[in-house]
Tab-separated table of C-alpha atoms and ligand atoms in Angstrom:
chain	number	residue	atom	x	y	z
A	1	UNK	CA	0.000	0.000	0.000
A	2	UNK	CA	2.974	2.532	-0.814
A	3	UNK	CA	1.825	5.830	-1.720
A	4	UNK	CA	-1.157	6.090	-0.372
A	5	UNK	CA	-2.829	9.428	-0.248
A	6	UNK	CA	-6.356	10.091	1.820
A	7	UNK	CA	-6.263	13.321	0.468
A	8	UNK	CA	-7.013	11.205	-3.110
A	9	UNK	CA	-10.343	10.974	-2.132
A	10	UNK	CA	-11.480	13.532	-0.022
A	11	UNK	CA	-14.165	15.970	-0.754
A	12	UNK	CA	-12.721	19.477	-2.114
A	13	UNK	CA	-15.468	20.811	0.670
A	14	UNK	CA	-14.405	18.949	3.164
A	15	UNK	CA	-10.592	20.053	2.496
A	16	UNK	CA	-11.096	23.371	2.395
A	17	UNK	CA	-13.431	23.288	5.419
A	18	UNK	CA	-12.611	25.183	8.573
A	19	UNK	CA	-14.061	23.290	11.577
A	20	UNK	CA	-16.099	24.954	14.177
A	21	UNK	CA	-14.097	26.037	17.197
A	22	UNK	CA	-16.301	25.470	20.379
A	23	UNK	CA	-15.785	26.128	23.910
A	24	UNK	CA	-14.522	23.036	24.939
A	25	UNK	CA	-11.979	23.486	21.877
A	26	UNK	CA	-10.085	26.294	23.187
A	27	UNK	CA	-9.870	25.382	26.563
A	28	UNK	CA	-8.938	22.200	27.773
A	29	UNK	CA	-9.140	21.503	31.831
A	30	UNK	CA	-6.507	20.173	33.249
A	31	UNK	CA	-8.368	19.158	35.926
A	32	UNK	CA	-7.374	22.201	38.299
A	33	UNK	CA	-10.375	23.884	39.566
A	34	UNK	CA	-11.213	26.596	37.228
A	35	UNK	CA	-14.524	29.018	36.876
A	36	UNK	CA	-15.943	28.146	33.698
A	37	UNK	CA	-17.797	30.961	32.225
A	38	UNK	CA	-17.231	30.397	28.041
A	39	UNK	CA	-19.682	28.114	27.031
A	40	UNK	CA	-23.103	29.859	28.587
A	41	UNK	CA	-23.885	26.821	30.210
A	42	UNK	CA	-26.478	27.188	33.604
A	43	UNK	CA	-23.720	26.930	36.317
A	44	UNK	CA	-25.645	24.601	39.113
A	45	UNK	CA	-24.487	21.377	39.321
A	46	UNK	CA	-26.874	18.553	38.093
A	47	UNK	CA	-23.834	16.331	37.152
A	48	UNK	CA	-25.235	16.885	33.282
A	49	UNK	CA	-24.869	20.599	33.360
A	50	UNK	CA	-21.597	20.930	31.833
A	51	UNK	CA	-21.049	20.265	27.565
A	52	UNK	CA	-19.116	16.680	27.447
A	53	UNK	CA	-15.979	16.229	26.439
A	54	UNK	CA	-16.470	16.854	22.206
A	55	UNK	CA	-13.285	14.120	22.010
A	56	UNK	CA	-14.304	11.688	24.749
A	57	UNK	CA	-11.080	11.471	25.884
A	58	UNK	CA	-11.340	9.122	29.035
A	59	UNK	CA	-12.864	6.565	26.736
A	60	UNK	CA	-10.569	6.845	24.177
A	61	UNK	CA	-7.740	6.439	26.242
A	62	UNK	CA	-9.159	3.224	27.831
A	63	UNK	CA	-10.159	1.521	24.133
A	64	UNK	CA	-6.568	2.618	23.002
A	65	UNK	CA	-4.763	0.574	25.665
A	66	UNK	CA	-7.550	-2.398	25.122
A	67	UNK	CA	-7.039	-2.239	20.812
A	68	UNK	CA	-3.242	-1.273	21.042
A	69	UNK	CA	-3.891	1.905	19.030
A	70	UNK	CA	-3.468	5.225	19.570
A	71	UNK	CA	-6.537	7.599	20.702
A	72	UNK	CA	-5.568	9.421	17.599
A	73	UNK	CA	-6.726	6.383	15.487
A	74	UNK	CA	-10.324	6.215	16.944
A	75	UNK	CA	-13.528	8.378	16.341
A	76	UNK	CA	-16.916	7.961	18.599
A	77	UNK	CA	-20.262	8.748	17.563
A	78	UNK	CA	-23.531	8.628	18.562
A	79	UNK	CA	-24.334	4.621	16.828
A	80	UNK	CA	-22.353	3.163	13.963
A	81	UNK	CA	-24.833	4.701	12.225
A	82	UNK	CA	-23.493	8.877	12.857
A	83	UNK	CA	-19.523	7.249	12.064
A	84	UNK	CA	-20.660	5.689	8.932
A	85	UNK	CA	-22.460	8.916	7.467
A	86	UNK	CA	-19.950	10.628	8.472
A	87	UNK	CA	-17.475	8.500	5.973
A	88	UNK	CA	-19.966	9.293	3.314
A	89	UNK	CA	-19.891	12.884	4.124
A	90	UNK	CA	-16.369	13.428	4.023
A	91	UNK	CA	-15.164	11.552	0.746
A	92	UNK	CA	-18.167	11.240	-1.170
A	93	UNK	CA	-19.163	13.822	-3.436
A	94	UNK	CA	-23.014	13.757	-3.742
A	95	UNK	CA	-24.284	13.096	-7.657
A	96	UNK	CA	-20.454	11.955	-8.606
A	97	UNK	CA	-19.179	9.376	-6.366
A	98	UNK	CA	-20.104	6.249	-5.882
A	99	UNK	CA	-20.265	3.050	-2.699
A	100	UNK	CA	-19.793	-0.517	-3.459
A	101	UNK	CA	-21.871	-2.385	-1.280
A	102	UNK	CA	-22.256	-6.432	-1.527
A	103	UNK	CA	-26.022	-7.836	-0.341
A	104	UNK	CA	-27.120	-9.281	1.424
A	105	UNK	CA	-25.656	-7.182	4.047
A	106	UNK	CA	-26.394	-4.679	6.661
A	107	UNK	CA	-29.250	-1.816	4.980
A	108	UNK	CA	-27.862	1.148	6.633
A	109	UNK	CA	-25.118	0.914	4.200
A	110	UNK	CA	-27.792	1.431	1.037
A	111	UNK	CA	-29.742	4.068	3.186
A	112	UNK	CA	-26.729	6.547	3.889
A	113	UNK	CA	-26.069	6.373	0.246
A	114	UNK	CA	-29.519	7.533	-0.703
A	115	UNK	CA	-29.438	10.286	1.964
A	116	UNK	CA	-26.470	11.213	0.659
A	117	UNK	CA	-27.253	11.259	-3.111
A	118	UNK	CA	-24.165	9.037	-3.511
A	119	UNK	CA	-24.579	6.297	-6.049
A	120	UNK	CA	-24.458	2.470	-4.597
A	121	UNK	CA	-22.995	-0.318	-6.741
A	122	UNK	CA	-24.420	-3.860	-5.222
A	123	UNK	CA	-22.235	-7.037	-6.171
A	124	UNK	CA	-24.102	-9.817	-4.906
A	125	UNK	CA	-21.885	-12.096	-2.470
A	126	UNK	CA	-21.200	-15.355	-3.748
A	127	UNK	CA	-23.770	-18.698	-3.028
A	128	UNK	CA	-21.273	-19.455	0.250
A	129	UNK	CA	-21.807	-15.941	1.180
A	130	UNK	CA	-18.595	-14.479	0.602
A	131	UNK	CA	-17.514	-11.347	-1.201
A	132	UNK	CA	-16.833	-11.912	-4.851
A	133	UNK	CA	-13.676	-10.184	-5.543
A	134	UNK	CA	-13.462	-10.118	-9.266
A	135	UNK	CA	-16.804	-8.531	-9.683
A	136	UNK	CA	-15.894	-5.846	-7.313
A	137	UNK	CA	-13.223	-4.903	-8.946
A	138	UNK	CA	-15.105	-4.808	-12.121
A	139	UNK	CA	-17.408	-2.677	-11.473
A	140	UNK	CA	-15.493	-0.403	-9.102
A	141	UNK	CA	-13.916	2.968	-10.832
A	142	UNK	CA	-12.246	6.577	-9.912
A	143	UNK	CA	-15.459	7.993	-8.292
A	144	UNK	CA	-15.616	4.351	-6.025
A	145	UNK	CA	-15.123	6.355	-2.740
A	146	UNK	CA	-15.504	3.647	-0.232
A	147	UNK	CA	-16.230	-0.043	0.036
A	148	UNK	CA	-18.594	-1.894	2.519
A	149	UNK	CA	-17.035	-5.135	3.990
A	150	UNK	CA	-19.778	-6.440	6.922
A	151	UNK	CA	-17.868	-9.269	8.774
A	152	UNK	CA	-19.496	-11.177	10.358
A	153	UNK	CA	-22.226	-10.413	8.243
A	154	UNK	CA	-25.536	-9.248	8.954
A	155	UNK	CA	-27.629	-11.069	7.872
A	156	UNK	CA	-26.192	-13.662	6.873
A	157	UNK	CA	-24.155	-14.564	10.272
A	158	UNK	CA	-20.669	-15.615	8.746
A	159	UNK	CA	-16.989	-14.109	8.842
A	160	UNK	CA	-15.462	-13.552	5.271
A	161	UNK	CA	-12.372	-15.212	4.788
A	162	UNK	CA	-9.654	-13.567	5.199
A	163	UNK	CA	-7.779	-13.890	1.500
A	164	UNK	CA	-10.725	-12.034	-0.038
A	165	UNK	CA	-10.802	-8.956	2.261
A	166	UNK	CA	-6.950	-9.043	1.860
A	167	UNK	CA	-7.024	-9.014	-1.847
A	168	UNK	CA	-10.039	-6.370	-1.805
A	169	UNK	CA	-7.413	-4.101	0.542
A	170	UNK	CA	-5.072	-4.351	-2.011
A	171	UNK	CA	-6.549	-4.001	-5.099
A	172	UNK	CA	-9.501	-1.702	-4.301
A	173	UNK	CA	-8.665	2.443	-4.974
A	174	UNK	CA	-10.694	3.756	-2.285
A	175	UNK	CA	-10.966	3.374	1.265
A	176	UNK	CA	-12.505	-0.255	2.547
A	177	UNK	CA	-14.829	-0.104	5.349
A	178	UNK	CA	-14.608	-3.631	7.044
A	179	UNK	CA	-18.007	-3.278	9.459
A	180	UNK	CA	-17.084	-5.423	12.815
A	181	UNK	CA	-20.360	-4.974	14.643
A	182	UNK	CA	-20.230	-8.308	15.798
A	183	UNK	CA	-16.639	-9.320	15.917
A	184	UNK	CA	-16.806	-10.078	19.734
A	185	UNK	CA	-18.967	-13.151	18.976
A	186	UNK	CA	-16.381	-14.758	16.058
A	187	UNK	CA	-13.375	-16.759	16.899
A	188	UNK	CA	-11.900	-14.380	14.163
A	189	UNK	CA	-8.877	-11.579	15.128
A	190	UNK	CA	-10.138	-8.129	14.367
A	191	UNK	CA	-9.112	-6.019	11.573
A	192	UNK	CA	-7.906	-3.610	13.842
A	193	UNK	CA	-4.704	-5.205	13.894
A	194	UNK	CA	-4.258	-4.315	10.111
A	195	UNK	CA	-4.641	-0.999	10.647
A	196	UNK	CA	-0.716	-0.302	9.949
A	197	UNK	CA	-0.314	-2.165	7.179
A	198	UNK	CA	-3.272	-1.003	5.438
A	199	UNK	CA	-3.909	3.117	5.269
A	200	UNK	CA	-6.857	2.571	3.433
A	201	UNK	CA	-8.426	0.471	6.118
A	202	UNK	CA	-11.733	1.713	8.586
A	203	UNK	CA	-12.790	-0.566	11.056
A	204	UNK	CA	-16.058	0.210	12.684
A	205	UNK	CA	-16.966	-1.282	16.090
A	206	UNK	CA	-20.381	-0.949	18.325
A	207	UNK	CA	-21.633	-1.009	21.971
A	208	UNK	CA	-24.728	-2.436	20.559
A	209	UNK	CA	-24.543	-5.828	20.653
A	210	UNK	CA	-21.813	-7.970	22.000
A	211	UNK	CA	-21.243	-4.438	25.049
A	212	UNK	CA	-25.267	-5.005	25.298
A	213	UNK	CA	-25.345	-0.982	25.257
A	214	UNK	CA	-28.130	-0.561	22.129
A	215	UNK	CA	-29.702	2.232	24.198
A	216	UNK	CA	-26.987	4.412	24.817
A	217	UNK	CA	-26.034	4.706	20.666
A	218	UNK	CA	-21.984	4.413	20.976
A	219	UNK	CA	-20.163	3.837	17.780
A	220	UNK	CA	-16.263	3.249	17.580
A	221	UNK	CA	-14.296	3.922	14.377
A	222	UNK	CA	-10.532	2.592	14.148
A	223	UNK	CA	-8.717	3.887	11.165
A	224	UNK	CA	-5.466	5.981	10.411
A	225	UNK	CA	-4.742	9.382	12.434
A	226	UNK	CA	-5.235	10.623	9.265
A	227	UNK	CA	-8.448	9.408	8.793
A	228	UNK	CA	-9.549	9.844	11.981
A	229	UNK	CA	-8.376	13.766	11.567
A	230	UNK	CA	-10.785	14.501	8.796
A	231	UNK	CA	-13.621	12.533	10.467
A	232	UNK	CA	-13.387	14.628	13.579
A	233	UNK	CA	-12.798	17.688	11.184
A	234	UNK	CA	-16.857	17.149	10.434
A	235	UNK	CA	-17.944	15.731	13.101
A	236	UNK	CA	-20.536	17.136	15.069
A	237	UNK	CA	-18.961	19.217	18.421
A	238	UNK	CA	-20.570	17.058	21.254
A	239	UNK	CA	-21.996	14.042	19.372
A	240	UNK	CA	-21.409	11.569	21.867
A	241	UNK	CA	-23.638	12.771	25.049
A	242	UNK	CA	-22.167	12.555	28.432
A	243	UNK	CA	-24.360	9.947	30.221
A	244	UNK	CA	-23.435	7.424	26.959
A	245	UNK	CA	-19.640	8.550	27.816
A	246	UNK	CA	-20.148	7.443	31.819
A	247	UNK	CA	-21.989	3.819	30.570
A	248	UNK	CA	-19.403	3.579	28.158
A	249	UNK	CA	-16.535	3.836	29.849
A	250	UNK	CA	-18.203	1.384	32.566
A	251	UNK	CA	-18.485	-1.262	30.409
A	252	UNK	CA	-15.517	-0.792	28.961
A	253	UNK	CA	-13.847	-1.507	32.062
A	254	UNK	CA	-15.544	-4.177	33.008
A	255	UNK	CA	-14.104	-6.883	30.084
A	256	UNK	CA	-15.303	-9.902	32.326
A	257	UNK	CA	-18.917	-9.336	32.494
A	258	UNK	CA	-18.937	-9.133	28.780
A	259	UNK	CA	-16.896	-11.955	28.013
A	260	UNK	CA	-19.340	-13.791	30.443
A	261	UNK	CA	-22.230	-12.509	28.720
A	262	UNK	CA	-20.868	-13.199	25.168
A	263	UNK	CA	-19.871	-17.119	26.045
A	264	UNK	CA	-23.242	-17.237	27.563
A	265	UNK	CA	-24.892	-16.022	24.309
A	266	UNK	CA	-22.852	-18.634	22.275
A	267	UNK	CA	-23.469	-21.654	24.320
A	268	UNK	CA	-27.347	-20.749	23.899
A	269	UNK	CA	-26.778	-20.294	20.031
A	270	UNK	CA	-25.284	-23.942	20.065
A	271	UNK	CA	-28.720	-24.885	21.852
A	272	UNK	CA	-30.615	-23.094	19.633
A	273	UNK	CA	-29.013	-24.142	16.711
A	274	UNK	CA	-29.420	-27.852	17.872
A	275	UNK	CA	-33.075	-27.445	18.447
A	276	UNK	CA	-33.540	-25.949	14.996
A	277	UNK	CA	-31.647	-28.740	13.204
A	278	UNK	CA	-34.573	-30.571	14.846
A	279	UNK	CA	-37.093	-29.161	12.960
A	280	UNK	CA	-38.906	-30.072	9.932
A	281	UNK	CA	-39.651	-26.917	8.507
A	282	UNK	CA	-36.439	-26.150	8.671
A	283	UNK	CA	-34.503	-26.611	5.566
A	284	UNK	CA	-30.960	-25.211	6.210
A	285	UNK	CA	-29.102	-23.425	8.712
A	286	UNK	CA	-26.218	-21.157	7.218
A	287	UNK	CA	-22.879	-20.960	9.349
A	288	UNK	CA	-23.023	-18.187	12.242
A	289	UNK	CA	-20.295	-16.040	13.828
A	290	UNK	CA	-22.541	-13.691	15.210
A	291	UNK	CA	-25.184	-13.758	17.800
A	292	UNK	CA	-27.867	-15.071	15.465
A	293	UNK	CA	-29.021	-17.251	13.185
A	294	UNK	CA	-30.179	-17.431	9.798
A	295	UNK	CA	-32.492	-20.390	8.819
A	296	UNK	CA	-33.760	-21.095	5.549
A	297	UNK	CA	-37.620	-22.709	6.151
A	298	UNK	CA	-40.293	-24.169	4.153
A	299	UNK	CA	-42.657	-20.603	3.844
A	300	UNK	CA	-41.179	-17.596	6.071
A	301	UNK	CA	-43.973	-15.564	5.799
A	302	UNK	CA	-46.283	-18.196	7.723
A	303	UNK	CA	-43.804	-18.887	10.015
A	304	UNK	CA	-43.074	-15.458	11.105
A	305	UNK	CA	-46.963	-15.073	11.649
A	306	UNK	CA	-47.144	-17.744	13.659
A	307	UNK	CA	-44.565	-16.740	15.944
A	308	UNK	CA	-45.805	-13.460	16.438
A	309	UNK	CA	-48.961	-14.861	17.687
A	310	UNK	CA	-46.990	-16.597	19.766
A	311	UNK	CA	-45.342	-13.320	20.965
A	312	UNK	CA	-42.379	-14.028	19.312
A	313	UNK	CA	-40.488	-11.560	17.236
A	314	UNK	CA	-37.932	-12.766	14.717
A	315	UNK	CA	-36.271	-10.741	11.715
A	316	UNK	CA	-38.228	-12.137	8.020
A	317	UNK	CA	-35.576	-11.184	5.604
A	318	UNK	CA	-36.944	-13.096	2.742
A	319	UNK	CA	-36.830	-9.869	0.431
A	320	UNK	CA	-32.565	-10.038	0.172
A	321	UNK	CA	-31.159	-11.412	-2.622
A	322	UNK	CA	-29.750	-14.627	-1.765
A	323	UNK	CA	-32.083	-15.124	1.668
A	324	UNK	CA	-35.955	-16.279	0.375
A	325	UNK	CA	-37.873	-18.044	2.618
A	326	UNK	CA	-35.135	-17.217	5.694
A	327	UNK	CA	-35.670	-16.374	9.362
A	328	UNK	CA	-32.862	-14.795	11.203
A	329	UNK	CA	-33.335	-15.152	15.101
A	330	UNK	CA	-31.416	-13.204	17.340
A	331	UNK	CA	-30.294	-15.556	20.617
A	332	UNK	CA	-32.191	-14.278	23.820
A	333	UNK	CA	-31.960	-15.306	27.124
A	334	UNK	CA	-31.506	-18.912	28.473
A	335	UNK	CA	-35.369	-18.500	29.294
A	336	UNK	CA	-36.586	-17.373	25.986
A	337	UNK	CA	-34.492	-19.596	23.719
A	338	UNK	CA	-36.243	-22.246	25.498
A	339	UNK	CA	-39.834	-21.019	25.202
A	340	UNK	CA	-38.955	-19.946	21.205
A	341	UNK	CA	-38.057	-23.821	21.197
A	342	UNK	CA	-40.853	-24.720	22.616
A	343	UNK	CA	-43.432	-22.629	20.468
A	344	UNK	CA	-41.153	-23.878	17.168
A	345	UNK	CA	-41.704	-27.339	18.181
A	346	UNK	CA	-45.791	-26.534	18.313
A	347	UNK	CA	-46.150	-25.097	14.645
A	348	UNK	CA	-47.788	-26.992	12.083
B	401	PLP	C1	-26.373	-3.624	14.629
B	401	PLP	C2	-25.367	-3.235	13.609
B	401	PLP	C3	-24.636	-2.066	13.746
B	401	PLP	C4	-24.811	-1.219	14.962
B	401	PLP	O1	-25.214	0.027	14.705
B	401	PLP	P1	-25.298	1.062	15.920
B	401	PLP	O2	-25.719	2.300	15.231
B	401	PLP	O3	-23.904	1.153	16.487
B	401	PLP	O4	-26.256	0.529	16.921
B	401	PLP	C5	-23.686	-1.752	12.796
B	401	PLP	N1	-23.473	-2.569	11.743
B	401	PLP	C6	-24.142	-3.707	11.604
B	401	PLP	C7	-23.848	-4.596	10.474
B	401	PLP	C8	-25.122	-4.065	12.525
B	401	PLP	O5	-25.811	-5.197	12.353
């Protein structure tokens, strides 16, 4: 990857642009008591009075030491969702550039590219799921900004091999977003550790599923200083709200409870899986590194009726290319993998 230059692909806007300069810019605390009267905030203490930190810096310096990467390297937002528009926003020119995507994936990825009138190229992933590298090179050209790797995938469940993301990072011209939303449920290393080799590498992270933080809406982006620099060039000032910074940081810091929680969620999806091997309506289960499944049945429309009279909410994603007729069940608690067992083994 010699000669690499971000600056390639960056919006002429987004070069020229000369952030916004807010309070909690110019002065940083050092932590000495000081009388803070530049940001007109009410002065009584209600613990949420004060703006947050606009570079959540007591996080960053905890994921840092936990990734082995500098707190230069990562960007927060508020969800993957804010980190991922804000790639969009800063190298793709509306009407001109274009995304490569590869469905069935994630549909956030599709979305952001409508909102931001950038044009999205779909390669279908291969029948084992994987991406197909020589069609996304074909169809990729100068105005392919960016390039949307989800591994594991959604919905799908499965880790791409590594040889094809290795050959996309070093063939592909723009900048290749590998999506790791669920990384903390595969036996797979993370991407992050590529980071140095590759400059054109962004690795996006969440609280939202293996942290078991949805509600908070804490998205992690891993990618060169560089990178990282323009992102927080357009970021918002204080996009990631104190109260998510406090849970945040808790979690963070607490690496056993989630471990605990994620070997809890894959023993049940072993269970679960078991129990829907079981089943005759059931026609194939597709290989999972994530913390659901996707099963292929005899009529998903029926089925996902009859589990919601039952109460039970699954995810019908029969419209994706590549996924008729499939179910993809998220694994709940000990307690209500065995009641969605039970109701599966009812339906007729
Ligand atoms: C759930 C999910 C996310 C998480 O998005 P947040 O905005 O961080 O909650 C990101 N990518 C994929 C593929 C997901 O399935």
């Amino acid at each position: 990857m010699e000669g690499f230059d971000v600056n390639r692909l960056l919006r002429e806007s987004v070069r020229k642009l000369q952030p916004y300069s807010s309070a909690r810019d110019e002065y940083v605390s050092d932590g000495s008591e000081m009388i803070f009267l530049d940001a007109n905030e009410n002065p009584f203490d209600n613990g949420v009075n004060r703006y947050p930190d606009p570079y959540q810096r007591s996080l960053k310096s905890v994921l840092s030491e936990q990734k082995g990467l500098t707190e230069q390297q990562i960007l927060l937002g508020n969800g993957s969702d804010e980190v991922l528009d804000l790639i969009y926003r800063a190298f793709c020119e509306p009407n001109q550039d274009n995304i490569i995507t590869l469905p069935p994936t994630y549909g956030m990825y599709k979305v952001l590219a409508g909102i931001n009138a950038v044009e999205n190229r779909e390669v279908l992933l291969t029948k084992d799921f994987e991406p197909n590298v020589t069609e996304i090179l074909k169809v990729a050209d100068s105005n392919s900004k960016l390039l949307f790797i989800c591994s594991p995938n959604n919905p799908t469940g499965n880790a791409f091999q590594k040889k094809g993301i290795k050959e996309l990072l070093e063939s592909f011209n723009g900048l290749v977003v590998v999506d790791e939303a669920y990384i903390d449920f595969s036996n797979d290393e993370s991407w992050v550790s590529e980071l140095k080799q590759y400059p054109n590498l962004i690795v996006t992270q969440t609280l939202s599923k293996a942290y078991g933080l949805a509600g908070i809406r804490l998205g992690i982006c891993y990618a060169s200083d560089e990178i990282i620099g323009i992102l927080n060039k357009i970021k918002p000032p204080y996009n990631v709200n104190q109260l998510t910074q406090q849970r945040a940081l808790q979690r963070v810091l607490h690496q056993d409870l989630v471990k605990q929680e994620v070997k809890q969620i894959l023993d049940e999806r072993e269970e679960l899986i078991k129990a829907l091997k079981d089943l005759e309506f059931v026609t194939a289960l597709y290989p999972t590194d994530a913390n659901f499944i996707l099963a292929k049945v005899d009529d998903a429309n029926k089925r996902y009726q009859q589990l919601l009279e039952k109460q039970v909410v699954v995810r019908n994603r029969s419209t994706q290319p590549l996924c008729e007729n499939t179910l993809r069940f998220t694994v709940g608690t000990p307690e209500e993998n065995k009641k969605l067992i039970a109701i599966l083994k009812e339906l007729n």
